[in-house]
């Protein structure tokens, strides 16, 4: 029998339900929504950094691969904003939809982080038959979770319909909260998460943040406060909303903003470092400007009587400030950085903190103010482009078109403007384009051409004047001035990097240095010439077979690759270089046997890792000379995973020779690098190629040092001359650079954990201590054992011992010089010159000290 509920009780229950819903709505306001988007923004940025990093291992770290990954991410965001914003408007429970989106991002994000760590072989296999299908697969993988991310802000804005305030104010605050989350993610991923957890576990941590945001949304899940069309806002709020022109202009502004980011990333490098920390600080500053600008202008945007003029003024002003800051850069910024670094390091006792402040000063000076202004333009764009009756749909459109504009601006600036015009002229083009947007926007403003409305055109004229006045070689001259005021031989602002060749030194002792992204990457002075000649020739000379092929990863000055030309018997000489501009610059260095124009050397413009994955060619020698392992994106050329790949490309009796700098990272990090090498090669030896460099030689078969074979090879006139020029006059000098075998390296590495693709430790390690060479070099020299040379005699053994003692005397003298003991240095070098006066390597340092 059915029981009937009395009408009075029904009314009471409905009233109670309405009170409960109202209570839930009071609990869910802008602050809670901002917290959820903060978590969402943090997770999104962490995922983005991880995926771009992983994509570089799948496709290579060249600018095309990275741009593809970034574009796929932003394309997904744009499509998601557009499609899911409309879905949010139709949803009666937008909080539940938001929770589903965040859950989807978390699940897909964690899964894709796992997949990208294992997809490289599949990608290479597909690319071999259908490159389009291979790249489409990667774009789809990255775009799927980004699609869901793109819907979070417009859907959550729809859920705030009942909250007080207009769409511009609420949207501006949510945008600021989301961007603040991105700042937290940007800093956490480099300073905390990857160093502590590794890549894949960091993906799980990001997924956890997304699930937390979803849980908050589900706990507050209530019906939408009103349907579209109900509760129309006042006419003055609606009057400017829904403008298609505003959508178009803000889309172009998005392209300009991302174009600035691309140009800034190259303009700022000479004032920071290539470490991941430095780029994280700069990106965080960029995002902080956007967030703070949106937050500060969110409420004000609702009270604007002429939003069009304000929008035009903000976009114009951002372009003008960005260009003016570039024009005003000078040595004063370096001096300011140095003062701030010294103050913070002295106060905290931390070199690392001081360096981070150094980066922050550069970012605040160059990046922060223009992004602050661009951030302020976002709520004004919402005021102009969003119809409050369709908040989700129109906000999605604003974000989608702005993001699509950003993709276009990124590609246009990186692939067209900078390569063809240079960084300074690219800034000028972007700033003038911003002024044009401002003029169009101001022309739509209310009233006549008052002094306030005339300000934007006036600033536009000033922008054009500065664009014409600032010299295009501004950054080149600043780089030269900050690096010793030498002579600029070559300077190229190309795809993904700035490459400069600067001639330095005194008039009687000139040499050239290669600068990539403002950082010295060696040159053709004697120390560099010595270790790079040995980098190629030492493993060939000690090779127990008859080497016919060699691959050099990292062309640089061309000295290592060019040294292969001095070795007779090689049929195939290959060099893989990431940057075309470096390949061109290599022709400007001495001592490389004109490698750039010699047809016997096959120079392939390709990422080294990608070259090994792409080709099944096998080599008798693979010699690795990438930039230092602490530089961003480089450590994966020092990882156990990379060595495993190189090992697969060795011919029988093949050798892998790894450049081991000992002054670019701390001693504990050098031990980790050695551990990675030992984990990959059952047979390993260590050689000292120069005061600041060592050479690891690894193989799958035992390495045999045969005295007669070494002597026979060094009897070749060309080879003997190439080594003689750097102080290796015969077999004794070569064998004297031997340090230890695997047993000694095991003692040195100890319990150090290896560098792997999932645990890229060195990239996120502590800042290098200033006296690190004085710690690492003695530790490695102490490992020295007698070289196991087959067929040697007493005479050779004594010659090797004498040559080694002279080398150790030189190292002792050099360590005294580093410690400031000039008298001891002079005493040791005087003794060395008495016993070996004609050694060009030792004499170079004596001549240098006499200048």
PDB file of C-alpha atoms in Angstrom, residues 581-846:
ATOM      1  CA  UNK A 581      74.322  27.794 -36.809  1.00  0.00           C
ATOM      2  CA  UNK A 582      76.997  25.917 -34.832  1.00  0.00           C
ATOM      3  CA  UNK A 583      77.841  23.849 -37.897  1.00  0.00           C
ATOM      4  CA  UNK A 584      78.360  27.069 -39.842  1.00  0.00           C
ATOM      5  CA  UNK A 585      80.378  28.676 -37.038  1.00  0.00           C
ATOM      6  CA  UNK A 586      82.765  25.710 -36.860  1.00  0.00           C
ATOM      7  CA  UNK A 587      84.438  26.939 -40.059  1.00  0.00           C
ATOM      8  CA  UNK A 588      85.773  29.928 -38.104  1.00  0.00           C
ATOM      9  CA  UNK A 589      87.996  27.966 -35.711  1.00  0.00           C
ATOM     10  CA  UNK A 590      91.632  26.957 -36.071  1.00  0.00           C
ATOM     11  CA  UNK A 591      92.912  23.474 -35.458  1.00  0.00           C
ATOM     12  CA  UNK A 592      89.982  21.544 -36.913  1.00  0.00           C
ATOM     13  CA  UNK A 593      91.652  20.569 -40.216  1.00  0.00           C
ATOM     14  CA  UNK A 594      89.006  22.563 -42.138  1.00  0.00           C
ATOM     15  CA  UNK A 595      86.417  20.014 -41.093  1.00  0.00           C
ATOM     16  CA  UNK A 596      83.496  22.128 -42.249  1.00  0.00           C
ATOM     17  CA  UNK A 597      84.525  21.901 -45.908  1.00  0.00           C
ATOM     18  CA  UNK A 598      86.179  18.473 -46.006  1.00  0.00           C
ATOM     19  CA  UNK A 599      84.026  15.984 -47.907  1.00  0.00           C
ATOM     20  CA  UNK A 600      85.471  13.091 -45.885  1.00  0.00           C
ATOM     21  CA  UNK A 601      83.467  14.281 -42.859  1.00  0.00           C
ATOM     22  CA  UNK A 602      79.711  13.768 -43.006  1.00  0.00           C
ATOM     23  CA  UNK A 603      78.153  16.509 -40.842  1.00  0.00           C
ATOM     24  CA  UNK A 604      74.530  15.689 -40.016  1.00  0.00           C
ATOM     25  CA  UNK A 605      72.386  18.413 -38.487  1.00  0.00           C
ATOM     26  CA  UNK A 606      70.565  16.249 -35.982  1.00  0.00           C
ATOM     27  CA  UNK A 607      70.127  15.652 -32.285  1.00  0.00           C
ATOM     28  CA  UNK A 608      72.695  13.064 -31.183  1.00  0.00           C
ATOM     29  CA  UNK A 609      70.220  10.834 -29.428  1.00  0.00           C
ATOM     30  CA  UNK A 610      67.849  10.962 -32.366  1.00  0.00           C
ATOM     31  CA  UNK A 611      70.688  10.103 -34.740  1.00  0.00           C
ATOM     32  CA  UNK A 612      71.398   6.919 -32.796  1.00  0.00           C
ATOM     33  CA  UNK A 613      67.708   5.983 -32.666  1.00  0.00           C
ATOM     34  CA  UNK A 614      67.071   6.785 -36.328  1.00  0.00           C
ATOM     35  CA  UNK A 615      70.010   4.971 -37.865  1.00  0.00           C
ATOM     36  CA  UNK A 616      71.088   1.359 -37.513  1.00  0.00           C
ATOM     37  CA  UNK A 617      74.670   2.223 -38.497  1.00  0.00           C
ATOM     38  CA  UNK A 618      77.376   0.765 -36.288  1.00  0.00           C
ATOM     39  CA  UNK A 619      80.644   2.427 -35.403  1.00  0.00           C
ATOM     40  CA  UNK A 620      84.063   1.411 -34.147  1.00  0.00           C
ATOM     41  CA  UNK A 621      84.140   4.623 -32.102  1.00  0.00           C
ATOM     42  CA  UNK A 622      81.366   6.822 -30.749  1.00  0.00           C
ATOM     43  CA  UNK A 623      82.846   9.852 -29.045  1.00  0.00           C
ATOM     44  CA  UNK A 624      80.529  12.094 -27.078  1.00  0.00           C
ATOM     45  CA  UNK A 625      81.181  15.780 -26.580  1.00  0.00           C
ATOM     46  CA  UNK A 626      77.877  17.484 -25.755  1.00  0.00           C
ATOM     47  CA  UNK A 627      77.649  20.657 -23.627  1.00  0.00           C
ATOM     48  CA  UNK A 628      78.242  20.276 -19.865  1.00  0.00           C
ATOM     49  CA  UNK A 629      75.743  17.931 -18.171  1.00  0.00           C
ATOM     50  CA  UNK A 630      74.294  20.594 -15.886  1.00  0.00           C
ATOM     51  CA  UNK A 631      72.832  22.542 -18.829  1.00  0.00           C
ATOM     52  CA  UNK A 632      69.080  22.186 -19.344  1.00  0.00           C
ATOM     53  CA  UNK A 633      68.158  19.313 -21.645  1.00  0.00           C
ATOM     54  CA  UNK A 634      71.720  17.982 -21.930  1.00  0.00           C
ATOM     55  CA  UNK A 635      71.929  15.540 -19.034  1.00  0.00           C
ATOM     56  CA  UNK A 636      70.121  12.859 -21.040  1.00  0.00           C
ATOM     57  CA  UNK A 637      73.265  12.553 -23.165  1.00  0.00           C
ATOM     58  CA  UNK A 638      75.035  11.419 -19.992  1.00  0.00           C
ATOM     59  CA  UNK A 639      72.389   8.988 -18.745  1.00  0.00           C
ATOM     60  CA  UNK A 640      72.519   5.210 -18.454  1.00  0.00           C
ATOM     61  CA  UNK A 641      69.633   5.048 -20.935  1.00  0.00           C
ATOM     62  CA  UNK A 642      71.623   6.971 -23.530  1.00  0.00           C
ATOM     63  CA  UNK A 643      74.706   4.843 -23.008  1.00  0.00           C
ATOM     64  CA  UNK A 644      72.570   1.743 -23.553  1.00  0.00           C
ATOM     65  CA  UNK A 645      71.502   3.225 -26.899  1.00  0.00           C
ATOM     66  CA  UNK A 646      75.101   4.042 -27.847  1.00  0.00           C
ATOM     67  CA  UNK A 647      76.173   0.535 -26.832  1.00  0.00           C
ATOM     68  CA  UNK A 648      73.740  -0.942 -29.358  1.00  0.00           C
ATOM     69  CA  UNK A 649      75.421   1.028 -32.159  1.00  0.00           C
ATOM     70  CA  UNK A 650      78.936  -0.282 -31.485  1.00  0.00           C
ATOM     71  CA  UNK A 651      80.688  -2.560 -33.937  1.00  0.00           C
ATOM     72  CA  UNK A 652      82.684  -5.514 -32.515  1.00  0.00           C
ATOM     73  CA  UNK A 653      85.491  -4.196 -30.292  1.00  0.00           C
ATOM     74  CA  UNK A 654      83.860  -0.765 -30.500  1.00  0.00           C
ATOM     75  CA  UNK A 655      84.567   2.003 -27.973  1.00  0.00           C
ATOM     76  CA  UNK A 656      82.439   4.775 -26.501  1.00  0.00           C
ATOM     77  CA  UNK A 657      84.439   7.807 -25.364  1.00  0.00           C
ATOM     78  CA  UNK A 658      82.635  10.233 -23.039  1.00  0.00           C
ATOM     79  CA  UNK A 659      83.952  13.715 -22.347  1.00  0.00           C
ATOM     80  CA  UNK A 660      83.955  14.192 -18.575  1.00  0.00           C
ATOM     81  CA  UNK A 661      84.287  17.822 -17.498  1.00  0.00           C
ATOM     82  CA  UNK A 662      85.342  18.039 -13.872  1.00  0.00           C
ATOM     83  CA  UNK A 663      84.766  21.721 -13.116  1.00  0.00           C
ATOM     84  CA  UNK A 664      81.189  22.188 -14.372  1.00  0.00           C
ATOM     85  CA  UNK A 665      79.487  20.177 -11.613  1.00  0.00           C
ATOM     86  CA  UNK A 666      80.210  19.236  -8.011  1.00  0.00           C
ATOM     87  CA  UNK A 667      82.307  16.211  -7.126  1.00  0.00           C
ATOM     88  CA  UNK A 668      79.302  14.189  -5.945  1.00  0.00           C
ATOM     89  CA  UNK A 669      77.635  14.803  -9.288  1.00  0.00           C
ATOM     90  CA  UNK A 670      80.755  13.703 -11.178  1.00  0.00           C
ATOM     91  CA  UNK A 671      80.584  10.465  -9.195  1.00  0.00           C
ATOM     92  CA  UNK A 672      76.973  10.004 -10.340  1.00  0.00           C
ATOM     93  CA  UNK A 673      78.052  10.516 -13.959  1.00  0.00           C
ATOM     94  CA  UNK A 674      80.759   7.894 -13.563  1.00  0.00           C
ATOM     95  CA  UNK A 675      78.247   5.498 -12.006  1.00  0.00           C
ATOM     96  CA  UNK A 676      75.968   5.882 -15.045  1.00  0.00           C
ATOM     97  CA  UNK A 677      78.865   4.992 -17.333  1.00  0.00           C
ATOM     98  CA  UNK A 678      79.882   1.989 -15.250  1.00  0.00           C
ATOM     99  CA  UNK A 679      76.321   0.669 -15.207  1.00  0.00           C
ATOM    100  CA  UNK A 680      76.364   0.609 -19.001  1.00  0.00           C
ATOM    101  CA  UNK A 681      79.815  -0.722 -19.894  1.00  0.00           C
ATOM    102  CA  UNK A 682      81.419  -3.788 -18.307  1.00  0.00           C
ATOM    103  CA  UNK A 683      84.868  -2.475 -19.248  1.00  0.00           C
ATOM    104  CA  UNK A 684      85.797   1.141 -18.566  1.00  0.00           C
ATOM    105  CA  UNK A 685      88.967   3.204 -18.262  1.00  0.00           C
ATOM    106  CA  UNK A 686      89.713   6.802 -17.284  1.00  0.00           C
ATOM    107  CA  UNK A 687      92.204   9.106 -19.009  1.00  0.00           C
ATOM    108  CA  UNK A 688      93.233  12.679 -18.233  1.00  0.00           C
ATOM    109  CA  UNK A 689      93.028  14.747 -21.396  1.00  0.00           C
ATOM    110  CA  UNK A 690      93.486  18.214 -19.879  1.00  0.00           C
ATOM    111  CA  UNK A 691      93.607  19.981 -16.541  1.00  0.00           C
ATOM    112  CA  UNK A 692      89.822  20.499 -16.487  1.00  0.00           C
ATOM    113  CA  UNK A 693      88.736  17.417 -18.426  1.00  0.00           C
ATOM    114  CA  UNK A 694      88.861  13.646 -18.208  1.00  0.00           C
ATOM    115  CA  UNK A 695      87.891  10.986 -20.737  1.00  0.00           C
ATOM    116  CA  UNK A 696      85.880   7.855 -19.984  1.00  0.00           C
ATOM    117  CA  UNK A 697      86.353   4.999 -22.455  1.00  0.00           C
ATOM    118  CA  UNK A 698      83.829   2.157 -22.296  1.00  0.00           C
ATOM    119  CA  UNK A 699      83.437  -1.094 -24.181  1.00  0.00           C
ATOM    120  CA  UNK A 700      81.686  -4.443 -24.169  1.00  0.00           C
ATOM    121  CA  UNK A 701      84.955  -6.354 -24.608  1.00  0.00           C
ATOM    122  CA  UNK A 702      88.152  -5.976 -22.583  1.00  0.00           C
ATOM    123  CA  UNK A 703      90.336  -3.052 -23.622  1.00  0.00           C
ATOM    124  CA  UNK A 704      93.918  -3.959 -24.487  1.00  0.00           C
ATOM    125  CA  UNK A 705      96.797  -1.505 -24.485  1.00  0.00           C
ATOM    126  CA  UNK A 706      99.428  -2.866 -26.829  1.00  0.00           C
ATOM    127  CA  UNK A 707     102.721  -0.970 -26.902  1.00  0.00           C
ATOM    128  CA  UNK A 708     103.718  -2.004 -30.414  1.00  0.00           C
ATOM    129  CA  UNK A 709     100.285  -1.216 -31.870  1.00  0.00           C
ATOM    130  CA  UNK A 710     100.228   2.226 -30.228  1.00  0.00           C
ATOM    131  CA  UNK A 711     103.753   2.983 -31.460  1.00  0.00           C
ATOM    132  CA  UNK A 712     102.938   1.829 -34.994  1.00  0.00           C
ATOM    133  CA  UNK A 713      99.890   4.073 -35.191  1.00  0.00           C
ATOM    134  CA  UNK A 714     101.738   7.069 -33.784  1.00  0.00           C
ATOM    135  CA  UNK A 715     104.404   6.638 -36.455  1.00  0.00           C
ATOM    136  CA  UNK A 716     101.982   8.029 -39.033  1.00  0.00           C
ATOM    137  CA  UNK A 717     103.241  11.569 -39.782  1.00  0.00           C
ATOM    138  CA  UNK A 718      99.841  13.246 -39.927  1.00  0.00           C
ATOM    139  CA  UNK A 719      98.619  11.646 -36.730  1.00  0.00           C
ATOM    140  CA  UNK A 720     101.909  12.303 -34.942  1.00  0.00           C
ATOM    141  CA  UNK A 721     101.820  15.965 -35.956  1.00  0.00           C
ATOM    142  CA  UNK A 722      98.205  16.382 -34.801  1.00  0.00           C
ATOM    143  CA  UNK A 723      99.046  15.040 -31.338  1.00  0.00           C
ATOM    144  CA  UNK A 724     102.453  16.708 -31.181  1.00  0.00           C
ATOM    145  CA  UNK A 725     100.790  20.114 -31.531  1.00  0.00           C
ATOM    146  CA  UNK A 726      99.046  19.516 -28.188  1.00  0.00           C
ATOM    147  CA  UNK A 727     101.971  18.104 -26.237  1.00  0.00           C
ATOM    148  CA  UNK A 728     101.679  14.368 -27.034  1.00  0.00           C
ATOM    149  CA  UNK A 729     105.038  13.656 -28.661  1.00  0.00           C
ATOM    150  CA  UNK A 730     104.961   9.858 -28.577  1.00  0.00           C
ATOM    151  CA  UNK A 731     103.565   6.699 -26.978  1.00  0.00           C
ATOM    152  CA  UNK A 732     104.888   7.598 -23.518  1.00  0.00           C
ATOM    153  CA  UNK A 733     103.057  10.923 -23.418  1.00  0.00           C
ATOM    154  CA  UNK A 734      99.844   9.257 -24.549  1.00  0.00           C
ATOM    155  CA  UNK A 735     100.012   6.364 -22.084  1.00  0.00           C
ATOM    156  CA  UNK A 736     100.952   8.805 -19.298  1.00  0.00           C
ATOM    157  CA  UNK A 737      97.433  10.246 -19.454  1.00  0.00           C
ATOM    158  CA  UNK A 738      96.056   6.880 -18.217  1.00  0.00           C
ATOM    159  CA  UNK A 739      94.439   7.190 -14.799  1.00  0.00           C
ATOM    160  CA  UNK A 740      92.655   3.991 -13.843  1.00  0.00           C
ATOM    161  CA  UNK A 741      90.558   1.021 -14.885  1.00  0.00           C
ATOM    162  CA  UNK A 742      87.082  -0.058 -13.814  1.00  0.00           C
ATOM    163  CA  UNK A 743      88.240  -1.031 -10.324  1.00  0.00           C
ATOM    164  CA  UNK A 744      89.454   2.498  -9.622  1.00  0.00           C
ATOM    165  CA  UNK A 745      86.320   4.032 -11.114  1.00  0.00           C
ATOM    166  CA  UNK A 746      84.193   1.786  -8.898  1.00  0.00           C
ATOM    167  CA  UNK A 747      85.997   3.088  -5.841  1.00  0.00           C
ATOM    168  CA  UNK A 748      85.435   6.657  -6.986  1.00  0.00           C
ATOM    169  CA  UNK A 749      81.731   6.234  -7.842  1.00  0.00           C
ATOM    170  CA  UNK A 750      81.085   4.366  -4.611  1.00  0.00           C
ATOM    171  CA  UNK A 751      77.419   4.409  -3.633  1.00  0.00           C
ATOM    172  CA  UNK A 752      76.487   7.281  -5.969  1.00  0.00           C
ATOM    173  CA  UNK A 753      73.181   6.794  -7.748  1.00  0.00           C
ATOM    174  CA  UNK A 754      73.302   6.826 -11.564  1.00  0.00           C
ATOM    175  CA  UNK A 755      71.892   9.491 -13.846  1.00  0.00           C
ATOM    176  CA  UNK A 756      68.940   8.081 -15.803  1.00  0.00           C
ATOM    177  CA  UNK A 757      66.241   9.502 -18.026  1.00  0.00           C
ATOM    178  CA  UNK A 758      63.789   9.175 -15.141  1.00  0.00           C
ATOM    179  CA  UNK A 759      66.248  10.561 -12.589  1.00  0.00           C
ATOM    180  CA  UNK A 760      68.139  13.361 -14.416  1.00  0.00           C
ATOM    181  CA  UNK A 761      70.005  14.267 -11.248  1.00  0.00           C
ATOM    182  CA  UNK A 762      72.727  16.552 -12.560  1.00  0.00           C
ATOM    183  CA  UNK A 763      70.325  18.909 -14.332  1.00  0.00           C
ATOM    184  CA  UNK A 764      68.742  19.754 -10.967  1.00  0.00           C
ATOM    185  CA  UNK A 765      71.817  19.419  -8.738  1.00  0.00           C
ATOM    186  CA  UNK A 766      73.140  22.105  -6.421  1.00  0.00           C
ATOM    187  CA  UNK A 767      75.059  25.056  -7.807  1.00  0.00           C
ATOM    188  CA  UNK A 768      78.733  24.395  -8.498  1.00  0.00           C
ATOM    189  CA  UNK A 769      81.035  25.344  -5.650  1.00  0.00           C
ATOM    190  CA  UNK A 770      83.734  27.833  -6.707  1.00  0.00           C
ATOM    191  CA  UNK A 771      86.671  25.597  -5.713  1.00  0.00           C
ATOM    192  CA  UNK A 772      85.322  22.346  -7.130  1.00  0.00           C
ATOM    193  CA  UNK A 773      88.259  21.639  -9.444  1.00  0.00           C
ATOM    194  CA  UNK A 774      90.527  21.623  -6.377  1.00  0.00           C
ATOM    195  CA  UNK A 775      88.347  18.910  -4.891  1.00  0.00           C
ATOM    196  CA  UNK A 776      87.592  16.700  -7.901  1.00  0.00           C
ATOM    197  CA  UNK A 777      90.940  16.676  -9.710  1.00  0.00           C
ATOM    198  CA  UNK A 778      92.973  15.374  -6.731  1.00  0.00           C
ATOM    199  CA  UNK A 779      90.314  12.706  -6.056  1.00  0.00           C
ATOM    200  CA  UNK A 780      90.582  11.421  -9.616  1.00  0.00           C
ATOM    201  CA  UNK A 781      94.358  11.668  -9.791  1.00  0.00           C
ATOM    202  CA  UNK A 782      94.569   9.637  -6.580  1.00  0.00           C
ATOM    203  CA  UNK A 783      92.972   6.723  -8.448  1.00  0.00           C
ATOM    204  CA  UNK A 784      95.968   6.411 -10.739  1.00  0.00           C
ATOM    205  CA  UNK A 785      97.299   2.917 -11.255  1.00  0.00           C
ATOM    206  CA  UNK A 786      99.970   1.511 -13.530  1.00  0.00           C
ATOM    207  CA  UNK A 787      98.702   1.270 -17.096  1.00  0.00           C
ATOM    208  CA  UNK A 788      98.369  -2.409 -18.122  1.00  0.00           C
ATOM    209  CA  UNK A 789     100.418  -2.116 -21.312  1.00  0.00           C
ATOM    210  CA  UNK A 790     101.186  -5.331 -23.135  1.00  0.00           C
ATOM    211  CA  UNK A 791     104.631  -5.574 -24.767  1.00  0.00           C
ATOM    212  CA  UNK A 792     106.198  -2.631 -22.964  1.00  0.00           C
ATOM    213  CA  UNK A 793     109.828  -2.704 -21.865  1.00  0.00           C
ATOM    214  CA  UNK A 794     111.806  -1.009 -19.127  1.00  0.00           C
ATOM    215  CA  UNK A 795     112.621   1.976 -21.335  1.00  0.00           C
ATOM    216  CA  UNK A 796     108.985   2.611 -22.235  1.00  0.00           C
ATOM    217  CA  UNK A 797     107.914   2.071 -18.652  1.00  0.00           C
ATOM    218  CA  UNK A 798     110.406   4.689 -17.438  1.00  0.00           C
ATOM    219  CA  UNK A 799     109.385   7.119 -20.199  1.00  0.00           C
ATOM    220  CA  UNK A 800     105.729   6.746 -19.230  1.00  0.00           C
ATOM    221  CA  UNK A 801     106.571   7.288 -15.560  1.00  0.00           C
ATOM    222  CA  UNK A 802     108.592  10.425 -16.349  1.00  0.00           C
ATOM    223  CA  UNK A 803     105.875  11.830 -18.608  1.00  0.00           C
ATOM    224  CA  UNK A 804     103.246  11.159 -15.950  1.00  0.00           C
ATOM    225  CA  UNK A 805     105.351  12.876 -13.278  1.00  0.00           C
ATOM    226  CA  UNK A 806     105.670  15.941 -15.496  1.00  0.00           C
ATOM    227  CA  UNK A 807     101.908  15.959 -16.014  1.00  0.00           C
ATOM    228  CA  UNK A 808     101.323  15.702 -12.257  1.00  0.00           C
ATOM    229  CA  UNK A 809     103.798  18.531 -11.649  1.00  0.00           C
ATOM    230  CA  UNK A 810     101.800  20.687 -14.025  1.00  0.00           C
ATOM    231  CA  UNK A 811      98.545  19.784 -12.254  1.00  0.00           C
ATOM    232  CA  UNK A 812     100.127  20.589  -8.893  1.00  0.00           C
ATOM    233  CA  UNK A 813     101.254  23.967 -10.203  1.00  0.00           C
ATOM    234  CA  UNK A 814      97.819  24.697 -11.583  1.00  0.00           C
ATOM    235  CA  UNK A 815      96.083  23.827  -8.309  1.00  0.00           C
ATOM    236  CA  UNK A 816      98.496  26.166  -6.534  1.00  0.00           C
ATOM    237  CA  UNK A 817      97.540  28.904  -8.978  1.00  0.00           C
ATOM    238  CA  UNK A 818      93.820  28.314  -8.357  1.00  0.00           C
ATOM    239  CA  UNK A 819      94.445  28.502  -4.605  1.00  0.00           C
ATOM    240  CA  UNK A 820      96.246  31.819  -5.040  1.00  0.00           C
ATOM    241  CA  UNK A 821      99.747  30.512  -4.350  1.00  0.00           C
ATOM    242  CA  UNK A 822     101.500  32.365  -7.159  1.00  0.00           C
ATOM    243  CA  UNK A 823     105.037  31.768  -5.905  1.00  0.00           C
ATOM    244  CA  UNK A 824     104.478  28.015  -5.740  1.00  0.00           C
ATOM    245  CA  UNK A 825     102.971  28.110  -9.235  1.00  0.00           C
ATOM    246  CA  UNK A 826     106.008  29.947 -10.594  1.00  0.00           C
ATOM    247  CA  UNK A 827     108.408  27.543  -8.862  1.00  0.00           C
ATOM    248  CA  UNK A 828     106.667  24.434 -10.203  1.00  0.00           C
ATOM    249  CA  UNK A 829     106.367  25.796 -13.740  1.00  0.00           C
ATOM    250  CA  UNK A 830     110.001  26.854 -13.787  1.00  0.00           C
ATOM    251  CA  UNK A 831     110.990  23.301 -12.886  1.00  0.00           C
ATOM    252  CA  UNK A 832     108.648  21.894 -15.521  1.00  0.00           C
ATOM    253  CA  UNK A 833     110.101  24.144 -18.219  1.00  0.00           C
ATOM    254  CA  UNK A 834     113.607  22.985 -17.335  1.00  0.00           C
ATOM    255  CA  UNK A 835     112.732  19.329 -17.907  1.00  0.00           C
ATOM    256  CA  UNK A 836     110.365  19.782 -20.857  1.00  0.00           C
ATOM    257  CA  UNK A 837     110.856  23.223 -22.404  1.00  0.00           C
ATOM    258  CA  UNK A 838     109.395  22.417 -25.818  1.00  0.00           C
ATOM    259  CA  UNK A 839     106.020  20.983 -24.813  1.00  0.00           C
ATOM    260  CA  UNK A 840     103.487  23.318 -26.501  1.00  0.00           C
ATOM    261  CA  UNK A 841     100.761  22.506 -23.972  1.00  0.00           C
ATOM    262  CA  UNK A 842     102.826  23.460 -20.916  1.00  0.00           C
ATOM    263  CA  UNK A 843     104.400  26.440 -22.667  1.00  0.00           C
ATOM    264  CA  UNK A 844     100.965  27.894 -23.455  1.00  0.00           C
ATOM    265  CA  UNK A 845     100.243  28.352 -19.759  1.00  0.00           C
ATOM    266  CA  UNK A 846     103.644  29.889 -19.065  1.00  0.00           C
TER     267      UNK A 846
END
